[in-house]
Amino acid sequence: MSRRPTSQDDPRYRDGPSDGGSAGVSGTDDAALIRQVQSGEVRAFAELIRRYQDRVYNTCWRFCGHAEDARDLTQDTFLHAFRRIGEFRLDSRFYTWLFRIAVNLSISHRRKARHRAAWSLDGAPGNDDASGSPGGRLADHAGEPPDERASVAEQRERLGQALRRLDEEHRTVIVLRDIEGLSYADIAEVLDVPVGTVRSRLHRARLELSEVMRPLEAQRKHA
């Protein structure tokens, strides 16, 4: 799981054939792979893990804040998916079904772990493209001067603090839309709510996040 997850447009994460994939299952679309798994072909599920493990790991990290816990949650997600693959409807998209499992497990884990010391969401490997939202993805500045990298680290710290203060509902939609980059339709499927609910929930979440971040930004300016 050391690879950095790429954007949602990466062919590895699309439903359908992988561009430039090697011979065999790597060039097979998700639906065909799932049919193979449902027929008892375990190797096909290994290919589904290869395609989606980075994005699932990144999502779990954003919820739990610990690399080891994120790895465990990722493994649990795929284990649950494998056990329930017979329930999967081929008219649905696999990755939204998989994300629903990951989100539910992550939320459950967070609720059970609230007694633990405060944890950090910062520095998680993942989709760090810029976004207009306060919760938008921060660019990877690894090749820039140390002072600029420090500035990005500070932004991540403030964002992590702000996200920790949001309620579960708002936090979830911010992570899925502004950090993971899922479409409104995909989020609606993951959360099992109408698209209109996703839009209104995200609007409220962004307003709340902006309000939470305002004093954090003020503290930074006066530090």
PDB file of C-alpha atoms in Angstrom:
ATOM      1  CA  MET A   1       0.000   0.000   0.000  1.00  0.00           C
ATOM      2  CA  SER A   2       2.950   2.266  -0.461  1.00  0.00           C
ATOM      3  CA  ARG A   3       1.797   3.632  -3.818  1.00  0.00           C
ATOM      4  CA  ARG A   4       0.371   7.127  -3.768  1.00  0.00           C
ATOM      5  CA  PRO A   5      -3.288   7.038  -4.822  1.00  0.00           C
ATOM      6  CA  THR A   6      -3.850   9.024  -7.996  1.00  0.00           C
ATOM      7  CA  SER A   7      -6.818  11.070  -9.140  1.00  0.00           C
ATOM      8  CA  GLN A   8     -10.223   9.633  -9.824  1.00  0.00           C
ATOM      9  CA  ASP A   9      -9.450   9.760 -13.527  1.00  0.00           C
ATOM     10  CA  ASP A  10      -6.640   7.226 -13.215  1.00  0.00           C
ATOM     11  CA  PRO A  11      -7.595   4.265 -15.430  1.00  0.00           C
ATOM     12  CA  ARG A  12      -6.818   1.887 -12.567  1.00  0.00           C
ATOM     13  CA  TYR A  13      -9.810   3.266 -10.697  1.00  0.00           C
ATOM     14  CA  ARG A  14     -12.354   3.303 -13.508  1.00  0.00           C
ATOM     15  CA  ASP A  15     -15.032   0.718 -13.956  1.00  0.00           C
ATOM     16  CA  GLY A  16     -13.883  -0.996 -17.107  1.00  0.00           C
ATOM     17  CA  PRO A  17     -10.680  -2.152 -18.752  1.00  0.00           C
ATOM     18  CA  SER A  18      -7.386  -0.769 -17.487  1.00  0.00           C
ATOM     19  CA  ASP A  19      -5.350   1.165 -20.002  1.00  0.00           C
ATOM     20  CA  GLY A  20      -1.978  -0.411 -20.541  1.00  0.00           C
ATOM     21  CA  GLY A  21      -2.727  -3.319 -18.207  1.00  0.00           C
ATOM     22  CA  SER A  22      -0.825  -6.550 -18.450  1.00  0.00           C
ATOM     23  CA  ALA A  23      -2.294  -9.644 -19.999  1.00  0.00           C
ATOM     24  CA  GLY A  24      -4.876 -11.597 -18.038  1.00  0.00           C
ATOM     25  CA  VAL A  25      -7.194 -10.186 -15.408  1.00  0.00           C
ATOM     26  CA  SER A  26      -5.529  -6.758 -15.315  1.00  0.00           C
ATOM     27  CA  GLY A  27      -7.290  -5.777 -18.552  1.00  0.00           C
ATOM     28  CA  THR A  28     -10.698  -7.073 -17.475  1.00  0.00           C
ATOM     29  CA  ASP A  29     -13.509  -4.737 -16.411  1.00  0.00           C
ATOM     30  CA  ASP A  30     -14.883  -4.806 -12.882  1.00  0.00           C
ATOM     31  CA  ALA A  31     -18.143  -6.548 -13.749  1.00  0.00           C
ATOM     32  CA  ALA A  32     -16.328  -9.407 -15.477  1.00  0.00           C
ATOM     33  CA  LEU A  33     -13.958  -9.768 -12.530  1.00  0.00           C
ATOM     34  CA  ILE A  34     -16.856  -9.881 -10.096  1.00  0.00           C
ATOM     35  CA  ARG A  35     -18.576 -12.576 -12.133  1.00  0.00           C
ATOM     36  CA  GLN A  36     -15.338 -14.561 -11.971  1.00  0.00           C
ATOM     37  CA  VAL A  37     -15.131 -14.111  -8.191  1.00  0.00           C
ATOM     38  CA  GLN A  38     -18.749 -15.159  -7.801  1.00  0.00           C
ATOM     39  CA  SER A  39     -17.839 -18.282  -9.776  1.00  0.00           C
ATOM     40  CA  GLY A  40     -14.993 -19.077  -7.385  1.00  0.00           C
ATOM     41  CA  GLU A  41     -12.002 -17.498  -9.180  1.00  0.00           C
ATOM     42  CA  VAL A  42     -10.034 -15.969  -6.282  1.00  0.00           C
ATOM     43  CA  ARG A  43      -7.351 -14.462  -8.535  1.00  0.00           C
ATOM     44  CA  ALA A  44      -9.951 -12.087  -9.938  1.00  0.00           C
ATOM     45  CA  PHE A  45     -10.560 -10.641  -6.479  1.00  0.00           C
ATOM     46  CA  ALA A  46      -6.833 -10.076  -6.056  1.00  0.00           C
ATOM     47  CA  GLU A  47      -7.016  -7.831  -9.127  1.00  0.00           C
ATOM     48  CA  LEU A  48      -9.888  -5.860  -7.603  1.00  0.00           C
ATOM     49  CA  ILE A  49      -7.748  -5.349  -4.494  1.00  0.00           C
ATOM     50  CA  ARG A  50      -4.874  -4.112  -6.655  1.00  0.00           C
ATOM     51  CA  ARG A  51      -7.127  -1.584  -8.362  1.00  0.00           C
ATOM     52  CA  TYR A  52      -8.768  -0.108  -5.294  1.00  0.00           C
ATOM     53  CA  GLN A  53      -6.613  -0.729  -2.216  1.00  0.00           C
ATOM     54  CA  ASP A  54      -4.881   2.660  -2.367  1.00  0.00           C
ATOM     55  CA  ARG A  55      -8.103   4.662  -2.522  1.00  0.00           C
ATOM     56  CA  VAL A  56      -9.717   2.587   0.204  1.00  0.00           C
ATOM     57  CA  TYR A  57      -6.618   2.990   2.381  1.00  0.00           C
ATOM     58  CA  ASN A  58      -6.602   6.748   1.828  1.00  0.00           C
ATOM     59  CA  THR A  59     -10.268   7.028   2.796  1.00  0.00           C
ATOM     60  CA  CYS A  60      -9.770   4.939   5.936  1.00  0.00           C
ATOM     61  CA  TRP A  61      -6.761   7.081   6.892  1.00  0.00           C
ATOM     62  CA  ARG A  62      -8.818  10.252   6.642  1.00  0.00           C
ATOM     63  CA  PHE A  63     -11.307   8.824   9.113  1.00  0.00           C
ATOM     64  CA  CYS A  64      -9.008   7.133  11.630  1.00  0.00           C
ATOM     65  CA  GLY A  65      -5.767   9.121  11.344  1.00  0.00           C
ATOM     66  CA  HIS A  66      -3.421   6.176  12.009  1.00  0.00           C
ATOM     67  CA  ALA A  67      -1.492   4.264   9.354  1.00  0.00           C
ATOM     68  CA  GLU A  68      -1.735   0.928  11.152  1.00  0.00           C
ATOM     69  CA  ASP A  69      -5.456   1.320  11.800  1.00  0.00           C
ATOM     70  CA  ALA A  70      -5.991   2.397   8.190  1.00  0.00           C
ATOM     71  CA  ARG A  71      -4.214  -0.745   6.981  1.00  0.00           C
ATOM     72  CA  ASP A  72      -6.374  -2.896   9.255  1.00  0.00           C
ATOM     73  CA  LEU A  73      -9.546  -1.159   8.078  1.00  0.00           C
ATOM     74  CA  THR A  74      -8.506  -1.584   4.458  1.00  0.00           C
ATOM     75  CA  GLN A  75      -7.981  -5.303   4.998  1.00  0.00           C
ATOM     76  CA  ASP A  76     -11.317  -5.549   6.808  1.00  0.00           C
ATOM     77  CA  THR A  77     -13.022  -3.712   3.948  1.00  0.00           C
ATOM     78  CA  PHE A  78     -11.808  -6.186   1.358  1.00  0.00           C
ATOM     79  CA  LEU A  79     -12.539  -9.126   3.660  1.00  0.00           C
ATOM     80  CA  HIS A  80     -16.124  -7.922   4.094  1.00  0.00           C
ATOM     81  CA  ALA A  81     -16.399  -7.337   0.352  1.00  0.00           C
ATOM     82  CA  PHE A  82     -15.128 -10.829  -0.428  1.00  0.00           C
ATOM     83  CA  ARG A  83     -17.552 -12.429   2.001  1.00  0.00           C
ATOM     84  CA  ARG A  84     -20.462 -10.430   0.593  1.00  0.00           C
ATOM     85  CA  ILE A  85     -19.496 -10.499  -3.080  1.00  0.00           C
ATOM     86  CA  GLY A  86     -22.414 -12.834  -3.770  1.00  0.00           C
ATOM     87  CA  GLU A  87     -24.773 -10.016  -2.740  1.00  0.00           C
ATOM     88  CA  PHE A  88     -23.257  -7.547  -5.189  1.00  0.00           C
ATOM     89  CA  ARG A  89     -25.609  -6.463  -7.973  1.00  0.00           C
ATOM     90  CA  LEU A  90     -23.859  -6.175 -11.302  1.00  0.00           C
ATOM     91  CA  ASP A  91     -25.961  -3.138 -12.228  1.00  0.00           C
ATOM     92  CA  SER A  92     -24.111  -1.207  -9.488  1.00  0.00           C
ATOM     93  CA  ARG A  93     -20.567   0.145  -9.532  1.00  0.00           C
ATOM     94  CA  PHE A  94     -18.129  -1.885  -7.513  1.00  0.00           C
ATOM     95  CA  TYR A  95     -16.059   0.964  -6.112  1.00  0.00           C
ATOM     96  CA  THR A  96     -19.071   2.824  -4.681  1.00  0.00           C
ATOM     97  CA  TRP A  97     -20.242  -0.415  -3.053  1.00  0.00           C
ATOM     98  CA  LEU A  98     -16.714  -0.934  -1.722  1.00  0.00           C
ATOM     99  CA  PHE A  99     -16.488   2.650  -0.440  1.00  0.00           C
ATOM    100  CA  ARG A 100     -19.745   2.203   1.446  1.00  0.00           C
ATOM    101  CA  ILE A 101     -18.194  -0.727   3.298  1.00  0.00           C
ATOM    102  CA  ALA A 102     -15.007   1.269   3.993  1.00  0.00           C
ATOM    103  CA  VAL A 103     -16.904   4.319   5.255  1.00  0.00           C
ATOM    104  CA  ASN A 104     -19.162   2.274   7.529  1.00  0.00           C
ATOM    105  CA  LEU A 105     -16.221   0.368   9.013  1.00  0.00           C
ATOM    106  CA  SER A 106     -14.234   3.588   9.468  1.00  0.00           C
ATOM    107  CA  ILE A 107     -17.086   5.389  11.201  1.00  0.00           C
ATOM    108  CA  SER A 108     -17.643   2.412  13.483  1.00  0.00           C
ATOM    109  CA  HIS A 109     -13.928   2.314  14.288  1.00  0.00           C
ATOM    110  CA  ARG A 110     -13.856   6.027  15.075  1.00  0.00           C
ATOM    111  CA  ARG A 111     -16.807   5.773  17.421  1.00  0.00           C
ATOM    112  CA  LYS A 112     -15.153   2.935  19.301  1.00  0.00           C
ATOM    113  CA  ALA A 113     -11.850   4.807  19.500  1.00  0.00           C
ATOM    114  CA  ARG A 114     -13.078   8.176  20.768  1.00  0.00           C
ATOM    115  CA  HIS A 115     -11.557   7.557  24.170  1.00  0.00           C
ATOM    116  CA  ARG A 116      -8.087   7.463  22.633  1.00  0.00           C
ATOM    117  CA  ALA A 117      -5.747  10.435  22.518  1.00  0.00           C
ATOM    118  CA  ALA A 118      -6.358  13.006  19.803  1.00  0.00           C
ATOM    119  CA  TRP A 119      -5.150  11.744  16.450  1.00  0.00           C
ATOM    120  CA  SER A 120      -3.977  13.514  13.326  1.00  0.00           C
ATOM    121  CA  LEU A 121      -5.371  13.370   9.813  1.00  0.00           C
ATOM    122  CA  ASP A 122      -2.430  15.229   8.398  1.00  0.00           C
ATOM    123  CA  GLY A 123       0.063  13.985   5.872  1.00  0.00           C
ATOM    124  CA  ALA A 124      -2.047  11.064   4.679  1.00  0.00           C
ATOM    125  CA  PRO A 125      -0.899   9.899   1.273  1.00  0.00           C
ATOM    126  CA  GLY A 126      -3.619  10.460  -1.214  1.00  0.00           C
ATOM    127  CA  ASN A 127      -5.399  12.751  -3.609  1.00  0.00           C
ATOM    128  CA  ASP A 128      -3.791  16.109  -2.879  1.00  0.00           C
ATOM    129  CA  ASP A 129      -4.895  18.148  -5.879  1.00  0.00           C
ATOM    130  CA  ALA A 130      -5.927  21.713  -5.124  1.00  0.00           C
ATOM    131  CA  SER A 131      -9.608  22.441  -4.513  1.00  0.00           C
ATOM    132  CA  GLY A 132     -11.620  25.584  -3.903  1.00  0.00           C
ATOM    133  CA  SER A 133     -13.158  24.204  -0.717  1.00  0.00           C
ATOM    134  CA  PRO A 134     -11.430  24.572   2.671  1.00  0.00           C
ATOM    135  CA  GLY A 135     -11.447  20.789   2.724  1.00  0.00           C
ATOM    136  CA  GLY A 136     -10.010  20.586  -0.762  1.00  0.00           C
ATOM    137  CA  ARG A 137      -6.996  18.490  -1.565  1.00  0.00           C
ATOM    138  CA  LEU A 138      -3.620  20.106  -0.910  1.00  0.00           C
ATOM    139  CA  ALA A 139      -0.996  19.840  -3.614  1.00  0.00           C
ATOM    140  CA  ASP A 140       2.059  17.668  -3.120  1.00  0.00           C
ATOM    141  CA  HIS A 141       4.956  20.067  -2.607  1.00  0.00           C
ATOM    142  CA  ALA A 142       7.679  17.507  -2.043  1.00  0.00           C
ATOM    143  CA  GLY A 143       9.883  19.108  -4.693  1.00  0.00           C
ATOM    144  CA  GLU A 144       9.597  22.646  -3.330  1.00  0.00           C
ATOM    145  CA  PRO A 145      11.820  24.502  -0.848  1.00  0.00           C
ATOM    146  CA  PRO A 146      11.572  23.491   2.837  1.00  0.00           C
ATOM    147  CA  ASP A 147       9.817  26.706   3.860  1.00  0.00           C
ATOM    148  CA  GLU A 148       7.047  26.108   1.314  1.00  0.00           C
ATOM    149  CA  ARG A 149       6.699  22.480   2.362  1.00  0.00           C
ATOM    150  CA  ALA A 150       6.408  23.687   5.966  1.00  0.00           C
ATOM    151  CA  SER A 151       3.574  25.990   4.913  1.00  0.00           C
ATOM    152  CA  VAL A 152       1.700  23.074   3.351  1.00  0.00           C
ATOM    153  CA  ALA A 153       2.259  21.016   6.505  1.00  0.00           C
ATOM    154  CA  GLU A 154       0.763  23.850   8.560  1.00  0.00           C
ATOM    155  CA  GLN A 155      -2.260  23.957   6.255  1.00  0.00           C
ATOM    156  CA  ARG A 156      -2.745  20.238   6.695  1.00  0.00           C
ATOM    157  CA  GLU A 157      -2.481  20.596  10.462  1.00  0.00           C
ATOM    158  CA  ARG A 158      -5.160  23.295  10.507  1.00  0.00           C
ATOM    159  CA  LEU A 159      -7.393  21.282   8.190  1.00  0.00           C
ATOM    160  CA  GLY A 160      -6.942  18.229  10.400  1.00  0.00           C
ATOM    161  CA  GLN A 161      -7.895  20.225  13.493  1.00  0.00           C
ATOM    162  CA  ALA A 162     -10.967  21.605  11.741  1.00  0.00           C
ATOM    163  CA  LEU A 163     -12.117  18.238  10.418  1.00  0.00           C
ATOM    164  CA  ARG A 164     -11.870  16.735  13.890  1.00  0.00           C
ATOM    165  CA  ARG A 165     -14.388  19.313  15.108  1.00  0.00           C
ATOM    166  CA  LEU A 166     -17.046  18.518  12.494  1.00  0.00           C
ATOM    167  CA  ASP A 167     -19.879  16.146  13.256  1.00  0.00           C
ATOM    168  CA  GLU A 168     -19.738  12.704  11.650  1.00  0.00           C
ATOM    169  CA  GLU A 169     -22.226  13.525   8.900  1.00  0.00           C
ATOM    170  CA  HIS A 170     -20.430  16.657   7.745  1.00  0.00           C
ATOM    171  CA  ARG A 171     -16.998  15.151   8.112  1.00  0.00           C
ATOM    172  CA  THR A 172     -17.962  12.171   5.958  1.00  0.00           C
ATOM    173  CA  VAL A 173     -19.279  14.209   3.052  1.00  0.00           C
ATOM    174  CA  ILE A 174     -16.254  16.540   3.121  1.00  0.00           C
ATOM    175  CA  VAL A 175     -13.866  13.586   3.019  1.00  0.00           C
ATOM    176  CA  LEU A 176     -15.707  11.869   0.169  1.00  0.00           C
ATOM    177  CA  ARG A 177     -16.224  14.959  -1.998  1.00  0.00           C
ATOM    178  CA  ASP A 178     -13.443  17.446  -1.275  1.00  0.00           C
ATOM    179  CA  ILE A 179     -10.647  15.071  -0.320  1.00  0.00           C
ATOM    180  CA  GLU A 180     -11.406  11.863  -2.224  1.00  0.00           C
ATOM    181  CA  GLY A 181     -13.087  13.612  -5.161  1.00  0.00           C
ATOM    182  CA  LEU A 182     -16.144  11.370  -5.532  1.00  0.00           C
ATOM    183  CA  SER A 183     -19.017  12.656  -7.652  1.00  0.00           C
ATOM    184  CA  TYR A 184     -22.327  13.646  -6.063  1.00  0.00           C
ATOM    185  CA  ALA A 185     -23.936  10.553  -7.566  1.00  0.00           C
ATOM    186  CA  ASP A 186     -21.233   8.293  -6.161  1.00  0.00           C
ATOM    187  CA  ILE A 187     -21.483   9.855  -2.706  1.00  0.00           C
ATOM    188  CA  ALA A 188     -25.250   9.424  -2.804  1.00  0.00           C
ATOM    189  CA  GLU A 189     -24.747   5.746  -3.569  1.00  0.00           C
ATOM    190  CA  VAL A 190     -22.108   5.315  -0.863  1.00  0.00           C
ATOM    191  CA  LEU A 191     -24.248   7.009   1.792  1.00  0.00           C
ATOM    192  CA  ASP A 192     -27.561   5.668   0.442  1.00  0.00           C
ATOM    193  CA  VAL A 193     -29.160   9.120   0.295  1.00  0.00           C
ATOM    194  CA  PRO A 194     -30.560  11.231  -2.578  1.00  0.00           C
ATOM    195  CA  VAL A 195     -28.181  13.443  -4.563  1.00  0.00           C
ATOM    196  CA  GLY A 196     -30.069  16.492  -3.303  1.00  0.00           C
ATOM    197  CA  THR A 197     -29.300  15.461   0.258  1.00  0.00           C
ATOM    198  CA  VAL A 198     -25.616  15.158  -0.614  1.00  0.00           C
ATOM    199  CA  ARG A 199     -25.586  18.674  -2.089  1.00  0.00           C
ATOM    200  CA  SER A 200     -27.345  20.285   0.861  1.00  0.00           C
ATOM    201  CA  ARG A 201     -25.279  18.337   3.382  1.00  0.00           C
ATOM    202  CA  LEU A 202     -22.057  19.307   1.623  1.00  0.00           C
ATOM    203  CA  HIS A 203     -23.118  22.963   1.531  1.00  0.00           C
ATOM    204  CA  ARG A 204     -23.718  22.955   5.287  1.00  0.00           C
ATOM    205  CA  ALA A 205     -20.500  21.027   5.891  1.00  0.00           C
ATOM    206  CA  ARG A 206     -18.419  23.538   3.933  1.00  0.00           C
ATOM    207  CA  LEU A 207     -19.985  26.435   5.803  1.00  0.00           C
ATOM    208  CA  GLU A 208     -19.258  24.747   9.119  1.00  0.00           C
ATOM    209  CA  LEU A 209     -15.705  23.929   8.067  1.00  0.00           C
ATOM    210  CA  SER A 210     -15.110  27.547   7.027  1.00  0.00           C
ATOM    211  CA  GLU A 211     -16.413  28.754  10.379  1.00  0.00           C
ATOM    212  CA  VAL A 212     -14.203  26.316  12.256  1.00  0.00           C
ATOM    213  CA  MET A 213     -11.127  27.233  10.233  1.00  0.00           C
ATOM    214  CA  ARG A 214     -11.554  30.998  10.613  1.00  0.00           C
ATOM    215  CA  PRO A 215     -10.216  31.216  14.203  1.00  0.00           C
ATOM    216  CA  LEU A 216      -7.466  28.740  13.338  1.00  0.00           C
ATOM    217  CA  GLU A 217      -6.351  31.004  10.505  1.00  0.00           C
ATOM    218  CA  ALA A 218      -6.522  34.007  12.836  1.00  0.00           C
ATOM    219  CA  GLN A 219      -4.327  32.231  15.368  1.00  0.00           C
ATOM    220  CA  ARG A 220      -1.798  31.510  12.643  1.00  0.00           C
ATOM    221  CA  LYS A 221      -1.659  35.138  11.538  1.00  0.00           C
ATOM    222  CA  HIS A 222      -1.119  36.368  15.084  1.00  0.00           C
ATOM    223  CA  ALA A 223       1.394  33.686  16.018  1.00  0.00           C
TER     224      ALA A 223
END
